[in-house]
Structure formats: C-alpha cells, structure tokens
Amino acid sequence: TLDQTYAGPTGTVRWAVLGPADAPPVVLVHGTPFSSYVWRGVARALSREHRVYVWDLPGYGTSQMQDGQDVTLAAQARVLTALLAHWELDEPAVIAHDFGGCVALRAHLLHGARYGRLAVVDPVALAPWGSPAYRLLGENAGVFDQLPPALHEALVRAYVSSASQRGLHPAVLDRLVEPWCTPEGRSAFYRQIEQNDQRFTDEIQDRYGELALPVLICWGTEDTWIPVERGHELAKLIPGAELRLIEGAGHLVQEDAPAELTGGLLRFLRTGR
C-alpha cells in the first residue's frame, strides 16, 4: 500500500518506503502502462538489506490523474529529481524499468540527480522505439478515449498481457489493468501515450558515455516490446556497463523471472557488478 503522499509539480504522488531506516537507500521506478505494483516482490526482497522507496508516477496507478496533466517523460524526470530531494537522498541506488529507465537517465543527465549506482530493466533508452500499435494509439488518443468501457478494458488487457512472455496470473493482470478502467484512468491511459515519443530519449542518447557510475542492464531475451538487441547496443554506449540477459523472460521481467531478476539486483547492490 502506498500510504504516503507528495504534492508534486504535476500532481500528487503516492509512495511508500520499506526496510530499516538506517539501511542503504534504493529507489524503484516503474514504466508504462504499469505502476509500482510490478515491483512488489522485488521491493520486499530488497527491503531486508535496504531502505526501499516505491512510488506511482503522476498519471499512473494510485497517483493523481487529471485532465491537462503533464505526464511526459521530461516531466516525470523532474518529479523524480524533486522526490529524491524530498526524501533527502543524496546518492541512492536507482532501479528503473521500461519508461522508468528514460526517466532515471534524464533526471541524472539533465537535472543533476545523483545516484550511487543505476540498474535498468528493459529500458526505453534508444531510438527507434514505439511500436505501430503504440503510435496508432498516440496519434488517435481522442478517438480511442471514446471507446465504450468494455472495449477499452479489453484493449488494455490485451496490451498489458503482451508484456509477459510466460503469461500473467489473472489477479496480477486485474491489478495492472484496474487503474486504467476508471473514468479518470481511461483518459489517463491514452494521455500518457499521446504525450510521449522518441524525442525524450533523442535528447540524452548521445550523452550515455558520460555516465560515471556502476550500471547494470537487465534484459529479457524474449522481450517483444523492445528487442534484446537494444540491450547490447546500450551496453556498448555506457562505460563499464554490465549486460545481464534473463533467458525466457519478456518485457515484464518482474513477473516472468522474479527470482532471477531479484538475485541479479541484490548482487549488483552489494558489489556493483
């Protein structure tokens, strides 16, 4: 349960913290169209040795959704930077999935957010990105927003389901789809697709060589959203980055291979490798 709130510049953020107060801090960042719920198991496991911060990005999950909201990747990076200051974290470890990877990279490269180390899981970080279906939804957000609720829910269910190679448990799928099926959530779903495009990674892609901290890249080998080749490309652009492939996992590695992902993240947090 996200039992804390932060009045951010683009809407109220709901967040929670797990683990001992004096343990090394770790911040988890989710992607789209997900929420911090995808980190639940990883967060609990990491909290035995770390102070773990989880949050829903504005416009996602249980955080505020509203008309006219700025949910661009640029805005989310500013929110992350502000949250780190609010939590009084100097150099936490940051673990980010999907869009969260771009958010974390932008916060560090453009806004001076300092991390002790960074792990990215199947991140949106390199051109080209955006599937034909994603572009269709974004270019016609106003049309899709008019779908009857049942058709909208069916679309979101199919979309979220495709992130997993091994198939999502029905209860997990329900939980991930639910926030997008309220009146506010239906508009928010299309809004976040409409507002985001490749320019937000184009602005930082040439700067990945500046990263001077331990970086781990985890990638599901069966990711149909962002092919594993992107992981190899990204590893070549970041000095000293380690690429860890997770066999048989799709884009939503947290659900497809939670034990393997968590084990790799724990090792990275302990050793930087």
C-alpha positions as a LaTeX table, in Angstrom:
\begin{tabular}{lrrr}
\hline
Residue & $x$ (\AA) & $y$ (\AA) & $z$ (\AA) \\
\hline
Thr1 & 0.00 & 0.00 & 0.00 \\
Leu2 & 1.32 & 3.42 & $-0.94$ \\
Asp3 & 0.49 & 5.20 & 2.30 \\
Gln4 & 2.44 & 8.44 & 1.82 \\
Thr5 & 1.81 & 11.42 & $-0.46$ \\
Tyr6 & 3.94 & 14.09 & $-2.06$ \\
Ala7 & 2.45 & 17.18 & $-3.68$ \\
Gly8 & 4.47 & 17.18 & $-6.87$ \\
Pro9 & 4.53 & 19.81 & $-9.62$ \\
Thr10 & 2.31 & 17.70 & $-11.92$ \\
Gly11 & 0.03 & 16.08 & $-9.35$ \\
Thr12 & 0.01 & 14.23 & $-6.06$ \\
Val13 & 2.37 & 11.27 & $-5.92$ \\
Arg14 & 1.59 & 8.28 & $-3.75$ \\
Trp15 & 4.62 & 6.48 & $-2.33$ \\
Ala16 & 5.80 & 4.10 & 0.38 \\
Val17 & 9.05 & 3.04 & 1.98 \\
Leu18 & 10.11 & $-0.39$ & 3.21 \\
Gly19 & 13.09 & $-1.62$ & 5.21 \\
Pro20 & 15.31 & $-0.37$ & 8.03 \\
Ala21 & 15.67 & 3.39 & 8.35 \\
Asp22 & 19.45 & 3.16 & 8.50 \\
Ala23 & 19.86 & 0.79 & 5.53 \\
Pro24 & 21.30 & 1.90 & 2.15 \\
Pro25 & 18.52 & 3.55 & 0.07 \\
Val26 & 17.14 & 2.12 & $-3.16$ \\
Val27 & 14.56 & 3.87 & $-5.37$ \\
Leu28 & 12.39 & 1.81 & $-7.73$ \\
Val29 & 10.90 & 3.41 & $-10.86$ \\
His30 & 8.17 & 1.72 & $-12.90$ \\
Gly31 & 7.30 & 2.11 & $-16.57$ \\
Thr32 & 4.20 & 2.17 & $-18.75$ \\
Pro33 & 1.41 & 1.12 & $-18.64$ \\
Phe34 & 2.26 & $-0.21$ & $-15.19$ \\
Ser35 & 2.60 & 1.02 & $-11.62$ \\
Ser36 & 4.79 & 0.35 & $-8.60$ \\
Tyr37 & 2.78 & $-2.86$ & $-8.17$ \\
Val38 & 5.17 & $-4.61$ & $-10.59$ \\
Trp39 & 7.97 & $-4.05$ & $-8.05$ \\
Arg40 & 6.09 & $-5.55$ & $-5.07$ \\
Gly41 & 8.09 & $-8.78$ & $-4.77$ \\
Val42 & 11.42 & $-7.21$ & $-5.61$ \\
Ala43 & 10.79 & $-4.40$ & $-3.11$ \\
Arg44 & 10.01 & $-6.82$ & $-0.29$ \\
Ala45 & 13.12 & $-8.88$ & $-1.04$ \\
Leu46 & 15.42 & $-5.87$ & $-1.25$ \\
Ser47 & 13.97 & $-4.36$ & 1.95 \\
Arg48 & 15.73 & $-6.98$ & 4.08 \\
Glu49 & 19.01 & $-5.16$ & 3.42 \\
His50 & 17.92 & $-1.80$ & 2.01 \\
Arg51 & 15.61 & 1.14 & 2.58 \\
Val52 & 13.36 & 0.78 & $-0.49$ \\
Tyr53 & 11.28 & 3.63 & $-1.91$ \\
Val54 & 8.40 & 2.81 & $-4.27$ \\
Trp55 & 6.06 & 5.28 & $-5.96$ \\
Asp56 & 3.49 & 5.64 & $-8.69$ \\
Leu57 & 4.39 & 8.18 & $-11.34$ \\
Pro58 & 1.85 & 11.02 & $-11.68$ \\
Gly59 & $-0.87$ & 9.85 & $-14.05$ \\
Tyr60 & $-0.31$ & 6.17 & $-13.18$ \\
Gly61 & $-1.54$ & 3.67 & $-10.60$ \\
Thr62 & $-2.85$ & 5.35 & $-7.46$ \\
Ser63 & $-1.18$ & 8.72 & $-8.04$ \\
Gln64 & $-3.22$ & 11.68 & $-9.27$ \\
Met65 & $-4.75$ & 11.56 & $-12.74$ \\
Gln66 & $-6.30$ & 14.72 & $-14.15$ \\
Asp67 & $-7.20$ & 16.45 & $-17.39$ \\
Gly68 & $-4.40$ & 18.53 & $-18.85$ \\
Gln69 & $-1.78$ & 16.76 & $-16.75$ \\
Asp70 & 1.82 & 16.81 & $-17.96$ \\
Val71 & 2.88 & 13.17 & $-17.92$ \\
Thr72 & 5.73 & 13.44 & $-20.43$ \\
Leu73 & 8.99 & 11.69 & $-19.71$ \\
Ala74 & 10.50 & 15.14 & $-19.27$ \\
Ala75 & 8.03 & 15.97 & $-16.51$ \\
Gln76 & 8.47 & 12.60 & $-14.81$ \\
Ala77 & 12.24 & 13.11 & $-14.66$ \\
Arg78 & 11.70 & 16.40 & $-12.86$ \\
Val79 & 9.32 & 14.68 & $-10.44$ \\
Leu80 & 11.91 & 12.00 & $-9.67$ \\
Thr81 & 14.56 & 14.66 & $-9.04$ \\
Ala82 & 12.18 & 16.51 & $-6.70$ \\
Leu83 & 11.27 & 13.29 & $-4.87$ \\
Leu84 & 14.92 & 12.48 & $-4.18$ \\
Ala85 & 15.26 & 15.91 & $-2.59$ \\
His86 & 12.01 & 15.44 & $-0.66$ \\
Trp87 & 13.26 & 12.11 & 0.68 \\
Glu88 & 16.65 & 13.72 & 1.43 \\
Leu89 & 18.50 & 11.05 & $-0.50$ \\
Asp90 & 21.96 & 12.01 & $-1.69$ \\
Glu91 & 23.21 & 9.10 & $-3.78$ \\
Pro92 & 20.68 & 6.26 & $-3.64$ \\
Ala93 & 20.78 & 3.24 & $-5.89$ \\
Val94 & 18.10 & 3.54 & $-8.57$ \\
Ile95 & 16.43 & 0.61 & $-10.33$ \\
Ala96 & 14.21 & 1.52 & $-13.27$ \\
His97 & 12.06 & $-0.43$ & $-15.75$ \\
Asp98 & 10.80 & 0.48 & $-19.23$ \\
Phe99 & 9.92 & 4.23 & $-19.39$ \\
Gly100 & 11.37 & 4.48 & $-15.92$ \\
Gly101 & 14.78 & 3.94 & $-17.48$ \\
Cys102 & 14.43 & 7.10 & $-19.54$ \\
Val103 & 13.07 & 8.95 & $-16.50$ \\
Ala104 & 16.06 & 7.94 & $-14.38$ \\
Leu105 & 18.57 & 8.71 & $-17.12$ \\
Arg106 & 17.05 & 12.14 & $-17.80$ \\
Ala107 & 16.98 & 13.01 & $-14.09$ \\
His108 & 20.67 & 12.14 & $-13.80$ \\
Leu109 & 21.95 & 13.62 & $-17.05$ \\
Leu110 & 19.75 & 16.71 & $-17.32$ \\
His111 & 18.74 & 17.60 & $-13.76$ \\
Gly112 & 21.75 & 16.60 & $-11.70$ \\
Ala113 & 20.10 & 13.80 & $-9.74$ \\
Arg114 & 22.95 & 11.82 & $-8.16$ \\
Tyr115 & 22.90 & 8.03 & $-7.87$ \\
Gly116 & 25.28 & 5.62 & $-6.22$ \\
Arg117 & 24.52 & 3.08 & $-8.92$ \\
Leu118 & 21.90 & 2.51 & $-11.59$ \\
Ala119 & 20.17 & $-0.64$ & $-12.80$ \\
Val120 & 17.83 & $-0.51$ & $-15.78$ \\
Val121 & 15.49 & $-3.34$ & $-16.75$ \\
Asp122 & 14.38 & $-3.50$ & $-20.41$ \\
Pro123 & 14.55 & 0.31 & $-20.53$ \\
Val124 & 13.23 & 2.73 & $-23.11$ \\
Ala125 & 16.56 & 4.38 & $-23.87$ \\
Leu126 & 17.47 & 4.08 & $-27.55$ \\
Ala127 & 15.95 & 5.02 & $-30.90$ \\
Pro128 & 13.90 & 3.76 & $-32.54$ \\
Trp129 & 11.06 & 2.99 & $-30.16$ \\
Gly130 & 7.29 & 2.95 & $-30.25$ \\
Ser131 & 5.50 & 0.03 & $-31.88$ \\
Pro132 & 3.00 & 0.60 & $-34.69$ \\
Ala133 & 0.18 & $-0.06$ & $-32.19$ \\
Tyr134 & 1.67 & 2.44 & $-29.73$ \\
Arg135 & 1.92 & 5.11 & $-32.42$ \\
Leu136 & $-1.64$ & 4.40 & $-33.58$ \\
Leu137 & $-2.96$ & 4.90 & $-30.06$ \\
Gly138 & $-0.96$ & 8.07 & $-29.53$ \\
Glu139 & $-1.93$ & 9.65 & $-32.83$ \\
Asn140 & $-5.62$ & 8.92 & $-32.25$ \\
Ala141 & $-5.91$ & 9.31 & $-28.49$ \\
Gly142 & $-9.10$ & 11.36 & $-28.72$ \\
Val143 & $-10.79$ & 8.66 & $-30.79$ \\
Phe144 & $-9.77$ & 5.75 & $-28.57$ \\
Asp145 & $-10.80$ & 7.70 & $-25.48$ \\
Gln146 & $-14.38$ & 7.45 & $-26.76$ \\
Leu147 & $-14.42$ & 3.64 & $-26.74$ \\
Pro148 & $-17.15$ & 2.05 & $-24.63$ \\
Pro149 & $-15.74$ & 0.93 & $-21.25$ \\
Ala150 & $-15.86$ & $-2.77$ & $-22.09$ \\
Leu151 & $-13.91$ & $-2.31$ & $-25.32$ \\
His152 & $-11.41$ & $-0.04$ & $-23.62$ \\
Glu153 & $-10.82$ & $-2.63$ & $-20.90$ \\
Ala154 & $-10.36$ & $-5.37$ & $-23.48$ \\
Leu155 & $-7.79$ & $-3.25$ & $-25.31$ \\
Val156 & $-5.84$ & $-2.50$ & $-22.12$ \\
Arg157 & $-5.93$ & $-6.17$ & $-21.05$ \\
Ala158 & $-4.53$ & $-7.32$ & $-24.38$ \\
Tyr159 & $-1.89$ & $-4.61$ & $-24.34$ \\
Val160 & $-0.69$ & $-5.31$ & $-20.79$ \\
Ser161 & $-0.78$ & $-9.08$ & $-21.34$ \\
Ser162 & 1.58 & $-8.80$ & $-24.29$ \\
Ala163 & 4.35 & $-7.53$ & $-21.98$ \\
Ser164 & 4.72 & $-11.02$ & $-20.49$ \\
Gln165 & 6.21 & $-13.96$ & $-22.35$ \\
Arg166 & 5.06 & $-16.54$ & $-19.82$ \\
Gly167 & 1.58 & $-15.15$ & $-19.15$ \\
Leu168 & 0.32 & $-13.08$ & $-16.25$ \\
His169 & $-1.61$ & $-14.53$ & $-13.34$ \\
Pro170 & $-5.24$ & $-13.34$ & $-13.67$ \\
Ala171 & $-5.09$ & $-11.49$ & $-10.34$ \\
Val172 & $-1.92$ & $-9.68$ & $-11.40$ \\
Leu173 & $-3.44$ & $-8.72$ & $-14.74$ \\
Asp174 & $-6.56$ & $-7.43$ & $-12.95$ \\
Arg175 & $-4.43$ & $-5.28$ & $-10.66$ \\
Leu176 & $-2.41$ & $-3.78$ & $-13.52$ \\
Val177 & $-5.48$ & $-3.05$ & $-15.65$ \\
Glu178 & $-7.72$ & $-1.69$ & $-12.87$ \\
Pro179 & $-6.28$ & 1.85 & $-12.61$ \\
Trp180 & $-6.90$ & 2.42 & $-16.32$ \\
Cys181 & $-10.59$ & 1.48 & $-16.18$ \\
Thr182 & $-11.96$ & 4.31 & $-14.04$ \\
Pro183 & $-13.35$ & 7.40 & $-15.83$ \\
Glu184 & $-10.12$ & 9.26 & $-14.98$ \\
Gly185 & $-7.99$ & 6.27 & $-15.84$ \\
Arg186 & $-9.42$ & 5.79 & $-19.32$ \\
Ser187 & $-8.35$ & 9.28 & $-20.37$ \\
Ala188 & $-5.05$ & 8.95 & $-18.50$ \\
Phe189 & $-4.17$ & 5.78 & $-20.40$ \\
Tyr190 & $-4.35$ & 7.49 & $-23.79$ \\
Arg191 & $-2.91$ & 10.75 & $-22.47$ \\
Gln192 & 0.39 & 9.18 & $-21.45$ \\
Ile193 & 0.77 & 7.52 & $-24.85$ \\
Glu194 & $-0.16$ & 10.70 & $-26.72$ \\
Gln195 & 2.37 & 12.82 & $-24.83$ \\
Asn196 & 5.41 & 10.59 & $-25.12$ \\
Asp197 & 7.60 & 9.93 & $-28.11$ \\
Gln198 & 11.18 & 9.32 & $-29.10$ \\
Arg199 & 12.35 & 12.91 & $-28.70$ \\
Phe200 & 12.71 & 12.34 & $-24.95$ \\
Thr201 & 15.42 & 9.73 & $-25.49$ \\
Asp202 & 16.89 & 11.52 & $-28.52$ \\
Glu203 & 17.76 & 14.40 & $-26.16$ \\
Ile204 & 20.00 & 12.20 & $-23.99$ \\
Gln205 & 21.10 & 9.25 & $-26.13$ \\
Asp206 & 24.37 & 10.92 & $-27.16$ \\
Arg207 & 25.27 & 11.51 & $-23.50$ \\
Tyr208 & 25.27 & 7.93 & $-22.21$ \\
Gly209 & 29.07 & 7.92 & $-22.46$ \\
Glu210 & 29.09 & 10.50 & $-19.64$ \\
Leu211 & 27.69 & 8.01 & $-17.13$ \\
Ala212 & 30.38 & 7.53 & $-14.50$ \\
Leu213 & 28.78 & 5.13 & $-12.03$ \\
Pro214 & 28.17 & 1.39 & $-11.85$ \\
Val215 & 25.42 & 0.48 & $-14.34$ \\
Leu216 & 23.65 & $-2.86$ & $-14.71$ \\
Ile217 & 21.41 & $-3.55$ & $-17.71$ \\
Cys218 & 18.96 & $-6.45$ & $-17.34$ \\
Trp219 & 17.04 & $-7.66$ & $-20.37$ \\
Gly220 & 14.51 & $-10.40$ & $-21.03$ \\
Thr221 & 15.64 & $-12.34$ & $-24.08$ \\
Glu222 & 12.04 & $-12.79$ & $-25.26$ \\
Asp223 & 11.02 & $-9.14$ & $-24.95$ \\
Thr224 & 8.64 & $-8.45$ & $-27.85$ \\
Trp225 & 8.21 & $-4.78$ & $-26.92$ \\
Ile226 & 11.89 & $-3.79$ & $-27.04$ \\
Pro227 & 14.17 & $-6.40$ & $-28.64$ \\
Val228 & 17.16 & $-7.68$ & $-26.70$ \\
Glu229 & 19.46 & $-6.22$ & $-29.36$ \\
Arg230 & 18.78 & $-2.83$ & $-27.77$ \\
Gly231 & 20.37 & $-4.12$ & $-24.59$ \\
His232 & 23.57 & $-4.99$ & $-26.41$ \\
Glu233 & 23.58 & $-1.56$ & $-28.09$ \\
Leu234 & 23.02 & 0.25 & $-24.79$ \\
Ala235 & 25.78 & $-1.67$ & $-23.02$ \\
Lys236 & 28.26 & $-0.53$ & $-25.67$ \\
Leu237 & 27.32 & 3.13 & $-25.09$ \\
Ile238 & 27.73 & 3.15 & $-21.28$ \\
Pro239 & 31.31 & 2.85 & $-19.99$ \\
Gly240 & 31.74 & $-0.28$ & $-17.88$ \\
Ala241 & 28.08 & $-1.28$ & $-18.05$ \\
Glu242 & 27.26 & $-4.94$ & $-17.45$ \\
Leu243 & 24.52 & $-6.59$ & $-19.51$ \\
Arg244 & 22.70 & $-9.45$ & $-17.83$ \\
Leu245 & 20.35 & $-11.43$ & $-20.09$ \\
Ile246 & 17.38 & $-13.17$ & $-18.48$ \\
Glu247 & 16.52 & $-16.16$ & $-20.60$ \\
Gly248 & 12.88 & $-16.77$ & $-21.47$ \\
Ala249 & 11.59 & $-13.55$ & $-19.93$ \\
Gly250 & 9.55 & $-10.99$ & $-21.83$ \\
His251 & 9.37 & $-7.25$ & $-21.26$ \\
Leu252 & 7.80 & $-7.55$ & $-17.83$ \\
Val253 & 10.75 & $-9.37$ & $-16.29$ \\
Gln254 & 9.46 & $-8.75$ & $-12.75$ \\
Glu255 & 6.58 & $-11.13$ & $-13.48$ \\
Asp256 & 8.30 & $-13.56$ & $-15.85$ \\
Ala257 & 11.51 & $-14.20$ & $-13.88$ \\
Pro258 & 11.24 & $-12.55$ & $-10.45$ \\
Ala259 & 13.75 & $-14.74$ & $-8.65$ \\
Glu260 & 16.45 & $-14.38$ & $-11.29$ \\
Leu261 & 15.94 & $-10.63$ & $-11.57$ \\
Thr262 & 15.95 & $-10.11$ & $-7.80$ \\
Gly263 & 19.07 & $-12.20$ & $-7.36$ \\
Gly264 & 20.89 & $-10.18$ & $-10.00$ \\
Leu265 & 19.79 & $-6.89$ & $-8.48$ \\
Leu266 & 20.86 & $-7.94$ & $-4.98$ \\
Arg267 & 24.29 & $-8.90$ & $-6.24$ \\
Phe268 & 24.62 & $-5.58$ & $-8.07$ \\
Leu269 & 23.58 & $-3.60$ & $-4.99$ \\
Arg270 & 26.11 & $-5.46$ & $-2.85$ \\
Thr271 & 29.06 & $-5.46$ & $-5.25$ \\
Gly272 & 28.37 & $-3.06$ & $-8.11$ \\
Arg273 & 28.52 & $-5.99$ & $-10.55$ \\
\hline
\end{tabular}
